[in-house]
mmCIF file of C-alpha atoms in Angstrom:
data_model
loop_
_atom_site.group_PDB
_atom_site.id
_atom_site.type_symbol
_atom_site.label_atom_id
_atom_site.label_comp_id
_atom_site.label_asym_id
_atom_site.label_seq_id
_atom_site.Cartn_x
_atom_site.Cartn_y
_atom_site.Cartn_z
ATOM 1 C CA UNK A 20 -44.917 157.740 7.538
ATOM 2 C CA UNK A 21 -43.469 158.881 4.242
ATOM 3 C CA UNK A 22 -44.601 155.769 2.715
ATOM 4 C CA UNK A 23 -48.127 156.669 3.795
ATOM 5 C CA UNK A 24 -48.073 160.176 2.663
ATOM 6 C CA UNK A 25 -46.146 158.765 -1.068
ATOM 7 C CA UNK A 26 -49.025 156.929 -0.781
ATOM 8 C CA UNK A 27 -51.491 159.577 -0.497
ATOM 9 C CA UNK A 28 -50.386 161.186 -3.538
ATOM 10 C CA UNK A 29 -50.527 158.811 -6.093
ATOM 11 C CA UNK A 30 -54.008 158.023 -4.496
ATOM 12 C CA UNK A 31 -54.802 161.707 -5.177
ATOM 13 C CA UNK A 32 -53.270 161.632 -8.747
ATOM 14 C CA UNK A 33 -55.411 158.504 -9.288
ATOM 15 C CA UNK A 34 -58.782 159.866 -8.532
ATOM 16 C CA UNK A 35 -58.174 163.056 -10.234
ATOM 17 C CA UNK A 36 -57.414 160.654 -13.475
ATOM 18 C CA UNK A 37 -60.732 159.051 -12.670
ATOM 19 C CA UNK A 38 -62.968 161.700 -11.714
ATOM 20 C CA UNK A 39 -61.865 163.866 -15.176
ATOM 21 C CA UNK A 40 -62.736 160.129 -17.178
ATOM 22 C CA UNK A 41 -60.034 157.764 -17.991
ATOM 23 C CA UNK A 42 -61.037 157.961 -22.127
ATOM 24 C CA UNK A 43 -60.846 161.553 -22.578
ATOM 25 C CA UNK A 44 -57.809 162.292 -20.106
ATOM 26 C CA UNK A 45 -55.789 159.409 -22.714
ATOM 27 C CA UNK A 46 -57.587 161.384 -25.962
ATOM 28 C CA UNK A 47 -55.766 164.444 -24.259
ATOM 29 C CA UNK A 48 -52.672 162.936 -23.404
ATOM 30 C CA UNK A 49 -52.279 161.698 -26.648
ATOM 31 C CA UNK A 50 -52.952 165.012 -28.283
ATOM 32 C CA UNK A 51 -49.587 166.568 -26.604
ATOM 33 C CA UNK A 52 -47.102 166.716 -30.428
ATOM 34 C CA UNK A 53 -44.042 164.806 -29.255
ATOM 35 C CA UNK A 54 -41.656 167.497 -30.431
ATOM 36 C CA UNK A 55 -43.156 170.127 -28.309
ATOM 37 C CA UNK A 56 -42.609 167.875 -25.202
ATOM 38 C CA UNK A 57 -38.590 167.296 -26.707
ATOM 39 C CA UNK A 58 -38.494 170.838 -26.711
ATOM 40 C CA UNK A 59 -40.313 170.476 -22.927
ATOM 41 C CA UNK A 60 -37.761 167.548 -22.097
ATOM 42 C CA UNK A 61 -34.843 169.907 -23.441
ATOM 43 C CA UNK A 62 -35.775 172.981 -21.331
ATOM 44 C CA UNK A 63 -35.729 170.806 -18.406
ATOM 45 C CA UNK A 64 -32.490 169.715 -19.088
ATOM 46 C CA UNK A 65 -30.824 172.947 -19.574
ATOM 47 C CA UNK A 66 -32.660 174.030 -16.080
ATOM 48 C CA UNK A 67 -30.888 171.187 -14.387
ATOM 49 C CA UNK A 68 -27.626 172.515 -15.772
ATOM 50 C CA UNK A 69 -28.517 175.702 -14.847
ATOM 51 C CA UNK A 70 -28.718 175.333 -11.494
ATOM 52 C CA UNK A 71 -25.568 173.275 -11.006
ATOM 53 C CA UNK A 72 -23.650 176.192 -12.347
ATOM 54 C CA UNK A 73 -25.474 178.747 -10.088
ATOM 55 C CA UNK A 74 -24.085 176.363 -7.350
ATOM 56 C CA UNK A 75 -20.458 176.301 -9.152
ATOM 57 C CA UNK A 76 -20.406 180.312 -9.181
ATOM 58 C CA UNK A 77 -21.658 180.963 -5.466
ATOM 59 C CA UNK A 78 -19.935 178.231 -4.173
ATOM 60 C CA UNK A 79 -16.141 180.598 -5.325
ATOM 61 C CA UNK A 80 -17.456 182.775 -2.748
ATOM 62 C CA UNK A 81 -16.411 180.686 -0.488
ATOM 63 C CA UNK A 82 -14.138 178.124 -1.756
ATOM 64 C CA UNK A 83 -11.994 178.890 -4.733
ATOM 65 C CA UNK A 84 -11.733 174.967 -5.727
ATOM 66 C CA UNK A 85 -15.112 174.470 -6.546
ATOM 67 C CA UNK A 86 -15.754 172.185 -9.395
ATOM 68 C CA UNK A 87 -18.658 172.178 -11.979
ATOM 69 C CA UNK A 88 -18.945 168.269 -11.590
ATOM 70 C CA UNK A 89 -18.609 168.311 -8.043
ATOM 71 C CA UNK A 90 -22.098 170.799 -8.096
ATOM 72 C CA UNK A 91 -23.567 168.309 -10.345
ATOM 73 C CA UNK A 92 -23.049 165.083 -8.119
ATOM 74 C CA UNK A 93 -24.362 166.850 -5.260
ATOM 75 C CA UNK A 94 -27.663 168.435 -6.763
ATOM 76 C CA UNK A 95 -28.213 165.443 -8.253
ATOM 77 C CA UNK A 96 -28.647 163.558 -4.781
ATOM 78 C CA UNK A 97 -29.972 166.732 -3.342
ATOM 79 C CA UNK A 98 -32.525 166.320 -6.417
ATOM 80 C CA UNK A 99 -33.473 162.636 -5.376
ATOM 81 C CA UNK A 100 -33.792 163.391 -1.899
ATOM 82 C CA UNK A 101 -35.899 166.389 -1.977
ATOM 83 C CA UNK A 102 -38.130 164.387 -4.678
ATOM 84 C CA UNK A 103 -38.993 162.311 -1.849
ATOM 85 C CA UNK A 104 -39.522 164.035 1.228
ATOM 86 C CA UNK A 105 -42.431 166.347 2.072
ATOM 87 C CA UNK A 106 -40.928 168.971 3.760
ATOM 88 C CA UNK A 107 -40.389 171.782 1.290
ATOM 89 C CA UNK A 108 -37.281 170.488 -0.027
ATOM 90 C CA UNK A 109 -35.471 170.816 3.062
ATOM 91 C CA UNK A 110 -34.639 166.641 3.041
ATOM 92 C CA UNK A 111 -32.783 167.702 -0.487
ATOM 93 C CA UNK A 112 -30.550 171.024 1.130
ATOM 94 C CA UNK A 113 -29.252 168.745 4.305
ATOM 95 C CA UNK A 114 -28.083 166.185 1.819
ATOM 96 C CA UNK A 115 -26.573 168.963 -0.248
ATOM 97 C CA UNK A 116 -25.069 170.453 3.045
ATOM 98 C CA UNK A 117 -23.556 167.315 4.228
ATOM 99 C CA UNK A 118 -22.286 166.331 0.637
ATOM 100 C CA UNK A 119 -20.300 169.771 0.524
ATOM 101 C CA UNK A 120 -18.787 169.370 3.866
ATOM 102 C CA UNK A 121 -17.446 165.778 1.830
ATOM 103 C CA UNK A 122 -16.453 167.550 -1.003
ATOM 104 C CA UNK A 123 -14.540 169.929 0.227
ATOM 105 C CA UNK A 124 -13.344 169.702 3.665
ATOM 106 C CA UNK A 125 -15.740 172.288 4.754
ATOM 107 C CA UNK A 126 -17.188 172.808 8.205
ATOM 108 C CA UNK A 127 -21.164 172.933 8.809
ATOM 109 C CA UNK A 128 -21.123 176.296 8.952
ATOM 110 C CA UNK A 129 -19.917 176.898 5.776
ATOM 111 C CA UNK A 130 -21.910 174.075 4.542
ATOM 112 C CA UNK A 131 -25.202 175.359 5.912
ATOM 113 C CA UNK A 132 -23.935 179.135 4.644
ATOM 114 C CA UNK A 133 -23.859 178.456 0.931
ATOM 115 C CA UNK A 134 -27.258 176.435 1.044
ATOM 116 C CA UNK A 135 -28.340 179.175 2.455
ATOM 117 C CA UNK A 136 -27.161 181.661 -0.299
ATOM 118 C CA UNK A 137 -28.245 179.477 -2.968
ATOM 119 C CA UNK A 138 -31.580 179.637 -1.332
ATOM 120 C CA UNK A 139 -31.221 183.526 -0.799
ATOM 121 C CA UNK A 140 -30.203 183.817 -4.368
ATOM 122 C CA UNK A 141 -33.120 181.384 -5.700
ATOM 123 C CA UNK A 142 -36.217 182.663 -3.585
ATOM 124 C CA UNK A 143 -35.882 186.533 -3.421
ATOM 125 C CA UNK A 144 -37.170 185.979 -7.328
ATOM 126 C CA UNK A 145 -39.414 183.667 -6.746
ATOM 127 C CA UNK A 146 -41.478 185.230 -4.178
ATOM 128 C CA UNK A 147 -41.837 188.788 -6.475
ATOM 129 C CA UNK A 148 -43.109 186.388 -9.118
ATOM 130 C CA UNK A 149 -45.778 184.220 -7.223
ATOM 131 C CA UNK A 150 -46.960 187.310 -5.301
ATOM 132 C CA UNK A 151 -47.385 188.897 -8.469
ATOM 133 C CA UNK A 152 -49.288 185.518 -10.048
ATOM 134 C CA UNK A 153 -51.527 185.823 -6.625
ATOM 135 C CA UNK A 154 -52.515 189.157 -7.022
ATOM 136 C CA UNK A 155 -53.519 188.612 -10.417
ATOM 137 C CA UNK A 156 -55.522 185.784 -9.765
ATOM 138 C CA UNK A 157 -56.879 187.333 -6.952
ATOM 139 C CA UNK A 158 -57.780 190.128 -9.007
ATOM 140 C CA UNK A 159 -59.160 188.523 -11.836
ATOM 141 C CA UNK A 160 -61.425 185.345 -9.477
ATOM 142 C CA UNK A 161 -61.926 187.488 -6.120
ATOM 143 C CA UNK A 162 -61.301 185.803 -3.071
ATOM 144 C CA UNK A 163 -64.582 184.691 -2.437
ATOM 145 C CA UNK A 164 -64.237 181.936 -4.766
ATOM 146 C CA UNK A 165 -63.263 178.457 -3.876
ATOM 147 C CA UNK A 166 -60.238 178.708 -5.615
ATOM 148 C CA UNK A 167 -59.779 182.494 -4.713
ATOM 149 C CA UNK A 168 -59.522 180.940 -0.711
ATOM 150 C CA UNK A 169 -57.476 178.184 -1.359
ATOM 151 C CA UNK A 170 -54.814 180.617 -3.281
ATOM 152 C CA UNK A 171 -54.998 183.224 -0.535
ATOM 153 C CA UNK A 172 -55.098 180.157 2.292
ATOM 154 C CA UNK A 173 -51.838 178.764 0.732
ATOM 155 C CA UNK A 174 -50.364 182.312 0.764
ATOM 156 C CA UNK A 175 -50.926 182.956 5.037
ATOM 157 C CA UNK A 176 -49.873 179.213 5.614
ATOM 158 C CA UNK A 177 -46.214 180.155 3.669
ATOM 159 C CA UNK A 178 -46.434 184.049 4.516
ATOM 160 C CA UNK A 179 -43.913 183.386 8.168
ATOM 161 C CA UNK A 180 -41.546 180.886 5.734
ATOM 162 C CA UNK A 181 -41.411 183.698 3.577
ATOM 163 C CA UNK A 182 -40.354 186.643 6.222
ATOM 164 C CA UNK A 183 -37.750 184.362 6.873
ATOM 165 C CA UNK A 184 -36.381 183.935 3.992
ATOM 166 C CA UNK A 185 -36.437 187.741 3.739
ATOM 167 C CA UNK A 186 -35.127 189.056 6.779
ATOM 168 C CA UNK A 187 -32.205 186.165 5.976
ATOM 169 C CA UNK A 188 -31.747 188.587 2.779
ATOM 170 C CA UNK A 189 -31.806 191.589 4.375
ATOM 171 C CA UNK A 190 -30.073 190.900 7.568
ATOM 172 C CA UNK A 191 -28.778 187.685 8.285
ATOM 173 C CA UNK A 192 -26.254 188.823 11.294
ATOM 174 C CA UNK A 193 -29.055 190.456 12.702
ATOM 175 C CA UNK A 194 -30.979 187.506 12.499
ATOM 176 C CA UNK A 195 -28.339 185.181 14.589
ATOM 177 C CA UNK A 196 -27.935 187.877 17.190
ATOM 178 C CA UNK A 197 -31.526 188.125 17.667
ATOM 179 C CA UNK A 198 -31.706 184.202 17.545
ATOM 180 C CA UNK A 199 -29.118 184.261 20.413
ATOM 181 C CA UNK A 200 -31.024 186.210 22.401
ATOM 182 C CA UNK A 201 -34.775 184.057 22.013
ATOM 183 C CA UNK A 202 -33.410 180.200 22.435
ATOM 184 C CA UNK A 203 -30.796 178.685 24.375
ATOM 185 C CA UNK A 204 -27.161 179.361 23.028
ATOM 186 C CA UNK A 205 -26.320 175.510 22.790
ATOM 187 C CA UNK A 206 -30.091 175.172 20.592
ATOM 188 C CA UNK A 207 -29.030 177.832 18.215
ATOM 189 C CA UNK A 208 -25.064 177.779 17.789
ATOM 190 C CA UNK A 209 -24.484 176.282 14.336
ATOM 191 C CA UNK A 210 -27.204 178.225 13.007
ATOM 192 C CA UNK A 211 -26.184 181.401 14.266
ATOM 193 C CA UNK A 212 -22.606 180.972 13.005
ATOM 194 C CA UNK A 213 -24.294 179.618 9.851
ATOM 195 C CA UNK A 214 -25.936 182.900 9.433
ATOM 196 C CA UNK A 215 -22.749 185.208 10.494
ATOM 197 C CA UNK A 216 -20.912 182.993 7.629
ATOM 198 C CA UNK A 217 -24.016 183.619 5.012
ATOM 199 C CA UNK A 218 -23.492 187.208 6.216
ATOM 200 C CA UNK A 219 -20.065 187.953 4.793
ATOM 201 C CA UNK A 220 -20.817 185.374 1.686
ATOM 202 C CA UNK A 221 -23.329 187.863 0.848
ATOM 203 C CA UNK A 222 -20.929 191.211 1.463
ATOM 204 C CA UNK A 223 -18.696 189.295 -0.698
ATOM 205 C CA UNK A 224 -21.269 188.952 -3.639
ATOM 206 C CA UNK A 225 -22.039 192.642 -3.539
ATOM 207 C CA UNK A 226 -18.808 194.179 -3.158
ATOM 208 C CA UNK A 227 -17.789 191.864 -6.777
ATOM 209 C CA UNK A 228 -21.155 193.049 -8.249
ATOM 210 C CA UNK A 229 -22.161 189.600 -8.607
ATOM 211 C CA UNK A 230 -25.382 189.958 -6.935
ATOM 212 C CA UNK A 231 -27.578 191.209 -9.831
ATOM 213 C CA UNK A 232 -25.623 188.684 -11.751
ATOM 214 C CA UNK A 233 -27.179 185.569 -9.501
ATOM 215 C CA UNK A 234 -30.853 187.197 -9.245
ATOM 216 C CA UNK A 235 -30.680 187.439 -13.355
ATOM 217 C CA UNK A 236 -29.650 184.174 -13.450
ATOM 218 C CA UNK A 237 -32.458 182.303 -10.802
ATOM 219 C CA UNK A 238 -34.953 184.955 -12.581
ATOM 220 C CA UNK A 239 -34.063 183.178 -15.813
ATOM 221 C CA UNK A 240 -34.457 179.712 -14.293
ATOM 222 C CA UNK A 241 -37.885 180.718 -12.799
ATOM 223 C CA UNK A 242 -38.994 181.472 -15.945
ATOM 224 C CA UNK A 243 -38.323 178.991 -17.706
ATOM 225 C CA UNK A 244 -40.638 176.877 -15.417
ATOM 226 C CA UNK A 245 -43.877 178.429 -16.904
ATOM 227 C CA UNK A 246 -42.078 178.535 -20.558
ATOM 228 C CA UNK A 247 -42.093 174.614 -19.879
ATOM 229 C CA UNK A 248 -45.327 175.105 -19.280
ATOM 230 C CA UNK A 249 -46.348 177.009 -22.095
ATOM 231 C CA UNK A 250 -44.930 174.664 -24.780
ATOM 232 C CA UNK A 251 -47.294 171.609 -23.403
ATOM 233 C CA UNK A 252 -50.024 174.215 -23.334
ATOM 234 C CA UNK A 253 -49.516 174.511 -26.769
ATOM 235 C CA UNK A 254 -49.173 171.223 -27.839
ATOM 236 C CA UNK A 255 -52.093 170.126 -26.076
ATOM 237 C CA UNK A 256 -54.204 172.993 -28.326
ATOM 238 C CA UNK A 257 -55.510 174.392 -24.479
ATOM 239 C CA UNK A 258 -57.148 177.746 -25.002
ATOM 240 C CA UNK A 259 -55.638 179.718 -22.047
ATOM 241 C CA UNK A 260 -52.957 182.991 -22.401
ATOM 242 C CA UNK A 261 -49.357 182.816 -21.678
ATOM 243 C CA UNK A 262 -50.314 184.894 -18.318
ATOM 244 C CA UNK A 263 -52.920 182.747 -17.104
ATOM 245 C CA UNK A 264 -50.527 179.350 -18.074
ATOM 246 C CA UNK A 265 -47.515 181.235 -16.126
ATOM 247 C CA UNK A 266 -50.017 182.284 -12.857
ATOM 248 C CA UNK A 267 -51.474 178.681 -12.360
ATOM 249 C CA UNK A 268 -48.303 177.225 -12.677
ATOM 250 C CA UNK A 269 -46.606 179.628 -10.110
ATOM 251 C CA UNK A 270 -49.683 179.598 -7.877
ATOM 252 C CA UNK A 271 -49.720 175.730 -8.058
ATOM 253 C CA UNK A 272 -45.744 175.271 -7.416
ATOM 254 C CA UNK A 273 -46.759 177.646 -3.870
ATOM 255 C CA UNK A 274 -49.381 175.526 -3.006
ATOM 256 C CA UNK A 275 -47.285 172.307 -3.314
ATOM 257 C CA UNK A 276 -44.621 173.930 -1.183
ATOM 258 C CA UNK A 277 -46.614 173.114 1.781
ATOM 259 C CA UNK A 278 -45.137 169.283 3.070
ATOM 260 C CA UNK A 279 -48.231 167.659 2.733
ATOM 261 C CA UNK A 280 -46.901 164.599 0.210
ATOM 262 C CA UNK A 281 -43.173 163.818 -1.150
ATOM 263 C CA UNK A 282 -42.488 166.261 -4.126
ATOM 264 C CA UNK A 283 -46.017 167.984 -3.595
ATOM 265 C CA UNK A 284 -47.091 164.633 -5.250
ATOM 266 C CA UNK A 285 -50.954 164.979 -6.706
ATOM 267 C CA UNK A 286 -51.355 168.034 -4.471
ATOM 268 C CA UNK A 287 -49.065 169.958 -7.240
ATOM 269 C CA UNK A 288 -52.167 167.896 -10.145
ATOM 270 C CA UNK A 289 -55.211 169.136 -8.190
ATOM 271 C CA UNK A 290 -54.143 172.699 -7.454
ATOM 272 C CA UNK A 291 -53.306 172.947 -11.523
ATOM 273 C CA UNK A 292 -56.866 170.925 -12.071
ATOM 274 C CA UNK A 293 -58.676 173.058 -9.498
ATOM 275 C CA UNK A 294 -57.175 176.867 -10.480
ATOM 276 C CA UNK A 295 -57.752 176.213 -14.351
ATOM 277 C CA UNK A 296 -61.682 175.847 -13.726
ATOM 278 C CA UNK A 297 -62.455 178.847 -14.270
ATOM 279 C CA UNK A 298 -60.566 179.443 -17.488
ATOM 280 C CA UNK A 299 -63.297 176.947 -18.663
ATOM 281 C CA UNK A 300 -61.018 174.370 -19.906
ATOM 282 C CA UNK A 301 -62.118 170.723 -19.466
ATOM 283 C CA UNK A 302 -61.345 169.007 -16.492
ATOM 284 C CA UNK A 303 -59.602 165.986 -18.692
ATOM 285 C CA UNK A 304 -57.495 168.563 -20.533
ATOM 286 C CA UNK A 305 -56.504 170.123 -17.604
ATOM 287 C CA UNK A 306 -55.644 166.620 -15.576
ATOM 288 C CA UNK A 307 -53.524 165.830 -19.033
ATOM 289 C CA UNK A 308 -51.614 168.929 -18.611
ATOM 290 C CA UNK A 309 -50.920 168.997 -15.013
ATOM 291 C CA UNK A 310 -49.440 164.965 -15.331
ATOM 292 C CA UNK A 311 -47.292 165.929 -18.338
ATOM 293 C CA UNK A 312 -46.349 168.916 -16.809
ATOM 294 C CA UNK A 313 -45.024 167.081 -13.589
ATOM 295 C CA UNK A 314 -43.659 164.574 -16.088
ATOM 296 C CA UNK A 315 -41.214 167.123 -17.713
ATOM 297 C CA UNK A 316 -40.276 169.043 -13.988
ATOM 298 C CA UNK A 317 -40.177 166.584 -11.270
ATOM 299 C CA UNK A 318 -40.825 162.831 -12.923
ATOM 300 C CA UNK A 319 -37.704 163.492 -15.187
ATOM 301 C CA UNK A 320 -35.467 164.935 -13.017
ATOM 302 C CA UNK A 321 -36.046 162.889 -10.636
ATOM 303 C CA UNK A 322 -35.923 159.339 -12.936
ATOM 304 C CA UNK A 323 -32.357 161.056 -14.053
ATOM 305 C CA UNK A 324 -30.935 161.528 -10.684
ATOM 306 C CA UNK A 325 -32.031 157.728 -9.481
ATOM 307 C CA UNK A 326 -30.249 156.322 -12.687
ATOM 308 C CA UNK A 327 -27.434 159.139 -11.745
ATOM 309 C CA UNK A 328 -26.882 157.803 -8.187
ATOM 310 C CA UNK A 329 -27.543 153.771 -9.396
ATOM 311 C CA UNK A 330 -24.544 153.971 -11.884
ATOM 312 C CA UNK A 331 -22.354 155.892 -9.208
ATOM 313 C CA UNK A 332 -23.117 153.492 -6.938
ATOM 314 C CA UNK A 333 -22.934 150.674 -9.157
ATOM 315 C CA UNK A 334 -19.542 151.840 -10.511
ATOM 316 C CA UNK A 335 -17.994 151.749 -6.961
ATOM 317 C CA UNK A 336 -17.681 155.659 -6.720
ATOM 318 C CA UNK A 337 -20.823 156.204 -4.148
ATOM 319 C CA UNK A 338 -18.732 158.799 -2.440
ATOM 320 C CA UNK A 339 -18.359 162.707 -3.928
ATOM 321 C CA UNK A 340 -15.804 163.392 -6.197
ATOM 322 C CA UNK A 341 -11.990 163.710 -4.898
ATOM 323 C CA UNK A 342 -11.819 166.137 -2.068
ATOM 324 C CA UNK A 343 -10.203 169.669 -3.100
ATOM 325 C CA UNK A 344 -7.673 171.139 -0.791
ATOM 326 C CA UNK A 345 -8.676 173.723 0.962
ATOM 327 C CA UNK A 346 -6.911 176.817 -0.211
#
């Protein structure tokens, strides 16, 4: 099945490519200055980093040992995994959860727990920033439009994953007990406990003052998404604002949420291809920056996490780094 659906979205990237002209969409390509997209390449990089470190700090709230190479190994497999499956990058956080229960002795629970506040960390921002990009479009297009439905369609289909993710925020105790009460105890024991565990994680965060600390931090990685964005704008000579660049790119990275193909593969091109129309700007152009876009943010990371896992593997050492004791 996920061969069929990989399958899917190259066949999607590939008739994008040939409905916008093969000629022009290689003139446009080829426009792109290759030290903007080092500077692209470089961003990227530092993102990756990023994030591991996010992983490093959160992960002392609930194991003193943790190690910043220890959060790299197991984001980079999380990274690979979560490149190819289509379900919202959940294939990449049970990898991550089992590879912490490796690394450190942990149980599920505690596993599941800090997935969870990486996640409660990482989307909080990210949902004030693409409800803000859909309102603006929205705004600016109407809804009537076809992209205006497709942008507001997107936003009911993810609207319930959403209110989770909230009320996991706001309450996550609350949450389990109310969990406990719906579905059968034996259905819904891990995950409560998993929640009762995110639940003091979180008290823990607060009471150090850490928690602005984390949202500053994933609001800093979010942005630098459309910043990526931005520079191939720019190199490409596309004549859109910085606001309209950082809204498509948000509004785009929603739509592919939905697990339609691995990585949001060619549905991520079309939505870019499809909301830029009305800026006006030529449907080769666009195509160009929507590939080289997806080149920098998921093509790279993903190529570097495959040559990541190969040389572990090839070097004997396929297994996370050297358990820490448990303090």
């Amino acid at each position: 099945m996920k061969y069929m659906l990989l399958a899917t979205g190259i066949a999607l990237t590939a008739l994008l490519i040939w409905q916008a002209d093969s000629q022009e969409f290689l003139t446009s390509l080829l426009m792109a200055k290759p030290e903007w997209l080092v500077a692209a390449f470089t961003l990227q990089l530092l993102t990756v980093t990023m994030i591991s470190w996010q992983w490093k700090l959160l992960g002392h709230h609930i194991h003193s040992g943790c190690r910043f190479h220890q959060m790299v190994h197991i984001n980079m497999s999380g990274t690979f995994f979560e490149s190819v499956t289509p379900a919202m990058k959940t294939g990449g956080e049970v990898v991550k959860a089992y590879l912490l229960k490796r690394a450190f002795g942990w149980t599920t629970v505690q596993s599941v727990a800090l997935v969870g506040l990486q996640k409660v960390v990482s989307i909080g921002p990210l949902l004030f920033l693409v409800g803000v990009s859909l309102s603006l479009y929205l705004l600016t297009n109407g809804i009537s439009t076809p992209q205006g439905w497709l942008v507001a369609t997107s936003g009911m289909i993810l609207l319930p994953v959403f209110l989770l993710i909230c009320a996991v925020f706001i309450a996550p105790a609350g949450l389990a007990v109310w969990l406990e009460k719906v579905f059968p105890a034996k259905w819904v024991h891990t995950l409560s406990q998993s929640l009762h565990s995110l639940e003091n994680a979180l008290s823990q965060v607060k009471k150090r003052g850490n928690l602005g600390r984390h949202f500053l931090l994933s609001v800093t990685l979010w942005f630098l998404f459309p910043a990526k964005a931005a520079i191939i704008a720019l190199s490409m000579g596309l004549e859109a604002d910085l606001i309209n660049i950082a809204t498509v790119t948000f509004l785009a990275y929603m739509v592919a949420m939905i697990p339609l193909t691995p990585g949001g593969l060619g549905t991520f091109e079309a939505t870019v291809v499809f909301l830029l129309l009305p800026l006006e700007i030529a449907m080769h152009q666009s195509m160009a920056f929507a590939i080289i876009l997806r080149l920098v943010t998921f093509w790279l990371p993903f190529l570097i996490s495959a040559l990541y896992l190969l040389a572990h593997w090839g070097l004997g050492h396929a297994r996370v780094p050297a358990r820490t004791p448990s303090p």
